[in-house]
Short mmCIF file of C-alpha atoms in Angstrom, two decimals:
data_model
loop_
_atom_site.label_atom_id
_atom_site.label_comp_id
_atom_site.label_asym_id
_atom_site.label_seq_id
_atom_site.Cartn_x
_atom_site.Cartn_y
_atom_site.Cartn_z
CA MET A 25 -62.78 52.33 -30.15
CA ILE A 26 -60.94 50.46 -32.91
CA LYS A 27 -57.65 51.21 -31.19
CA ALA A 28 -58.94 49.67 -27.93
CA VAL A 29 -60.06 46.48 -29.75
CA ARG A 30 -56.72 46.30 -31.58
CA ASP A 31 -54.81 46.69 -28.26
CA THR A 32 -56.99 44.00 -26.63
CA LEU A 33 -56.41 41.53 -29.50
CA SER A 34 -52.68 42.29 -29.51
CA GLY A 35 -52.52 41.68 -25.76
CA PHE A 36 -54.49 38.42 -26.11
CA LYS A 37 -52.13 37.28 -28.91
CA SER A 38 -49.13 38.10 -26.72
CA LEU A 39 -50.71 36.16 -23.85
CA LEU A 40 -51.19 33.07 -26.06
CA ILE A 41 -47.60 33.22 -27.29
CA GLY A 42 -46.34 33.48 -23.71
CA MET A 43 -48.56 30.60 -22.55
CA ARG A 44 -47.32 28.43 -25.46
CA ILE A 45 -43.70 29.04 -24.46
CA THR A 46 -44.51 28.37 -20.79
CA GLY A 47 -46.35 25.14 -21.66
CA ARG A 48 -43.48 23.92 -23.85
CA GLU A 49 -40.92 24.59 -21.10
CA ALA A 50 -43.14 22.96 -18.46
CA LEU A 51 -43.14 19.67 -20.40
CA LYS A 52 -39.35 19.50 -20.77
CA PRO A 53 -37.48 17.26 -18.29
CA VAL A 54 -35.95 18.95 -15.26
CA ILE A 55 -32.16 19.27 -15.48
CA THR A 56 -31.57 21.31 -12.35
CA CYS A 57 -29.98 19.47 -9.44
CA GLN A 58 -31.75 20.44 -6.21
CA TYR A 59 -28.63 20.82 -4.04
CA PRO A 60 -28.19 19.87 -1.13
CA HIS A 61 -30.95 17.25 -1.41
CA ASP A 62 -29.51 15.85 -4.66
CA THR A 63 -25.87 15.79 -5.67
CA LEU A 64 -24.21 15.17 -8.99
CA PRO A 65 -21.64 12.38 -9.31
CA MET A 66 -18.11 13.68 -9.48
CA PRO A 67 -16.12 12.93 -12.64
CA ALA A 68 -13.33 10.38 -12.34
CA ARG A 69 -10.67 13.06 -12.83
CA PHE A 70 -12.04 15.45 -10.19
CA ARG A 71 -9.34 16.79 -7.86
CA GLY A 72 -10.45 17.25 -4.27
CA HIS A 73 -7.93 17.52 -1.44
CA ILE A 74 -5.38 14.72 -1.22
CA GLN A 75 -5.99 11.66 0.95
CA LEU A 76 -4.00 8.68 2.11
CA VAL A 77 -4.87 5.30 0.56
CA LEU A 78 -5.36 2.08 2.52
CA ASP A 79 -3.69 -1.15 1.42
CA PRO A 80 -6.64 -3.47 0.65
CA GLU A 81 -4.77 -6.54 1.93
CA THR A 82 -3.57 -5.23 5.29
CA GLY A 83 -5.93 -2.36 6.06
CA ARG A 84 -2.96 -0.11 6.89
CA PRO A 85 -1.93 3.06 5.03
CA ARG A 86 0.34 2.37 2.05
CA CYS A 87 2.54 5.37 2.92
CA THR A 88 6.14 4.49 3.79
CA ALA A 89 6.99 8.01 5.03
CA CYS A 90 9.62 8.52 2.32
CA THR A 91 8.82 12.30 2.27
CA LEU A 92 9.03 12.51 -1.54
CA CYS A 93 5.57 14.11 -1.59
CA ALA A 94 6.65 16.85 0.82
CA LYS A 95 9.80 17.51 -1.23
CA ALA A 96 7.83 17.65 -4.51
CA CYS A 97 5.16 20.03 -3.17
CA PRO A 98 5.72 23.53 -4.61
CA SER A 99 3.50 25.08 -1.92
CA ASN A 100 5.29 23.35 0.97
CA CYS A 101 1.97 22.36 2.51
CA ILE A 102 2.71 18.73 3.54
CA ASP A 103 4.25 17.78 6.88
CA LEU A 104 4.74 14.09 7.66
CA ASP A 105 6.66 11.81 9.95
CA GLY A 106 7.08 8.07 10.17
CA LEU A 107 8.38 5.31 12.38
CA LYS A 108 9.22 1.64 12.09
CA ARG A 109 6.84 -0.50 14.12
CA GLU A 110 7.76 -3.86 15.60
CA GLY A 111 7.26 -6.70 13.16
CA ASP A 112 7.02 -4.42 10.11
CA LYS A 113 9.57 -4.62 7.34
CA LYS A 114 9.15 -0.99 6.28
CA LYS A 115 8.74 2.36 7.93
CA SER A 116 5.14 3.56 8.12
CA VAL A 117 3.54 6.97 8.47
CA SER A 118 2.72 8.21 11.97
CA LYS A 119 1.77 11.84 11.18
CA TYR A 120 0.49 13.37 7.93
CA ILE A 121 -0.65 17.00 8.08
CA LEU A 122 -1.92 18.92 5.04
CA ASP A 123 -2.22 22.72 5.02
CA PHE A 124 -5.12 22.97 2.57
CA THR A 125 -5.02 26.78 2.65
CA LYS A 126 -1.71 26.62 0.74
CA CYS A 127 -2.47 23.60 -1.49
CA SER A 128 -2.92 24.41 -5.18
CA LEU A 129 -4.12 20.87 -6.09
CA CYS A 130 -1.32 20.59 -8.64
CA GLY A 131 -0.91 16.83 -8.17
CA SER A 132 2.88 16.77 -7.85
CA CYS A 133 2.65 14.79 -4.62
CA VAL A 134 0.31 12.21 -6.18
CA GLU A 135 2.55 11.74 -9.23
CA VAL A 136 5.81 11.37 -7.30
CA CYS A 137 4.56 8.85 -4.70
CA PRO A 138 6.35 5.52 -5.36
CA SER A 139 3.82 3.40 -3.44
CA ASP A 140 0.62 5.08 -4.75
CA ALA A 141 -0.25 6.01 -1.19
CA ILE A 142 -1.76 9.42 -2.06
CA ASP A 143 -4.82 10.04 -4.18
CA PHE A 144 -7.25 12.90 -4.78
CA SER A 145 -10.48 12.66 -2.81
CA LYS A 146 -13.89 13.14 -4.39
CA GLN A 147 -15.02 15.59 -1.68
CA TYR A 148 -16.12 18.84 -3.28
CA ASN A 149 -18.13 20.43 -0.47
CA VAL A 150 -15.52 20.79 2.24
CA VAL A 151 -16.79 23.75 4.27
CA SER A 152 -16.13 25.24 7.67
CA LEU A 153 -16.56 28.43 9.63
CA SER A 154 -12.98 28.28 10.88
CA ARG A 155 -9.79 28.59 8.88
CA GLY A 156 -8.10 26.31 11.40
CA ASP A 157 -10.00 23.35 9.98
CA PHE A 158 -8.12 23.75 6.69
CA ASP A 159 -4.61 24.74 7.72
CA HIS A 160 -4.17 21.62 9.84
CA MET A 161 -5.96 18.71 8.10
CA ASP A 162 -4.81 15.53 9.83
CA LEU A 163 -4.96 12.96 7.02
CA TYR A 164 -3.42 10.24 9.20
CA ALA A 165 -6.31 10.46 11.69
CA LYS A 166 -8.80 10.14 8.82
CA VAL A 167 -7.08 7.07 7.39
CA GLU A 168 -6.85 5.49 10.85
CA ALA A 169 -10.64 5.83 11.16
CA GLN A 170 -10.97 4.12 7.77
CA ALA A 171 -8.60 1.38 8.94
CA ALA A 172 -10.77 0.79 12.01
CA GLU A 173 -13.82 0.40 9.75
CA TRP A 174 -11.81 -1.95 7.51
CA ALA A 175 -10.84 -4.06 10.53
CA LYS A 176 -14.52 -4.48 11.47
CA THR A 177 -15.37 -5.92 8.05
CA HIS A 178 -12.17 -7.97 7.64
CA PRO A 179 -11.57 -10.11 10.74
CA THR A 180 -8.04 -11.36 11.20
CA PRO A 181 -7.64 -15.07 10.46
CA PRO A 182 -6.69 -17.28 13.41
CA ALA A 183 -3.07 -18.29 13.69
CA PRO A 184 -2.34 -21.81 12.42
CA PRO A 185 -1.92 -24.38 15.22
CA ALA A 186 1.63 -25.30 16.11
CA GLU A 187 2.42 -28.81 14.87
CA ALA A 188 4.75 -31.28 16.56
CA PRO A 189 8.06 -31.57 14.76
CA ALA A 190 8.18 -34.52 12.37
CA ALA A 191 10.66 -37.33 13.03
CA PRO A 192 13.61 -37.48 10.67
CA ALA A 193 13.14 -39.79 7.68
CA ALA A 194 16.27 -41.87 8.44
CA ALA A 195 14.90 -43.00 11.81
CA GLN A 196 11.88 -44.73 10.27
CA PRO A 197 12.39 -48.29 8.95
CA ALA A 198 12.08 -48.59 5.22
CA ALA A 199 9.08 -50.53 3.95
CA PRO A 200 9.72 -53.35 1.46
CA ALA A 201 9.40 -52.20 -2.10
CA ALA A 202 6.11 -53.21 -3.62
CA SER A 203 5.68 -53.90 -7.29
CA THR A 204 3.92 -51.11 -9.09
CA LEU A 205 2.88 -53.39 -11.99
CA PRO A 206 -0.64 -54.82 -11.91
CA PRO A 207 -0.92 -58.60 -11.56
CA THR A 208 -1.06 -60.39 -14.89
CA ALA A 209 -3.70 -62.91 -15.85
CA PRO A 210 -2.54 -66.40 -16.93
CA SER A 211 -2.14 -66.57 -20.67
CA PRO A 212 -4.29 -69.08 -22.55
CA SER A 213 -2.57 -72.25 -23.68
CA PRO A 214 -2.14 -72.73 -27.38
CA ALA A 215 -4.64 -75.13 -28.93
CA ALA A 216 -3.07 -78.27 -30.39
#
């Protein structure tokens, strides 16, 4: 009988210890992120897949299609082409394909780019059921969609009106020179 009482008290003591631990843990703040409903912010140095960068002034991709990124890539996963459009001073990109299945996210392409046209994205949950979505990522199409959004928020300013040519200065008669000194008041006469 004493053994049964001792076992009961020992079990009750164990229950109280367990409840104390459970109560203490229940009052602590929750640190678990409930993914996919909540997401954590990505650190500034996070390396997602590469992306083309828009020029904030023009809304066009900064890429000049110099192909230095493709030459610097050790995995040979970048394929790009460019053309010179009418009215542009420089060549611009017309095709930029990334084979993300080969990319090692080394950053050589980002470092070598002279116009800072490539940057790492902050996308960390790039998923698909097909491998084809990753071996042919069309970055130019993505940046063109961003450029279309940019164009909606930044309307183009109207062209200035054409002015009539001014007449040459020699054809106008010269105006008489006016004195730039202010008129003087008469000076008081000396008292005698």
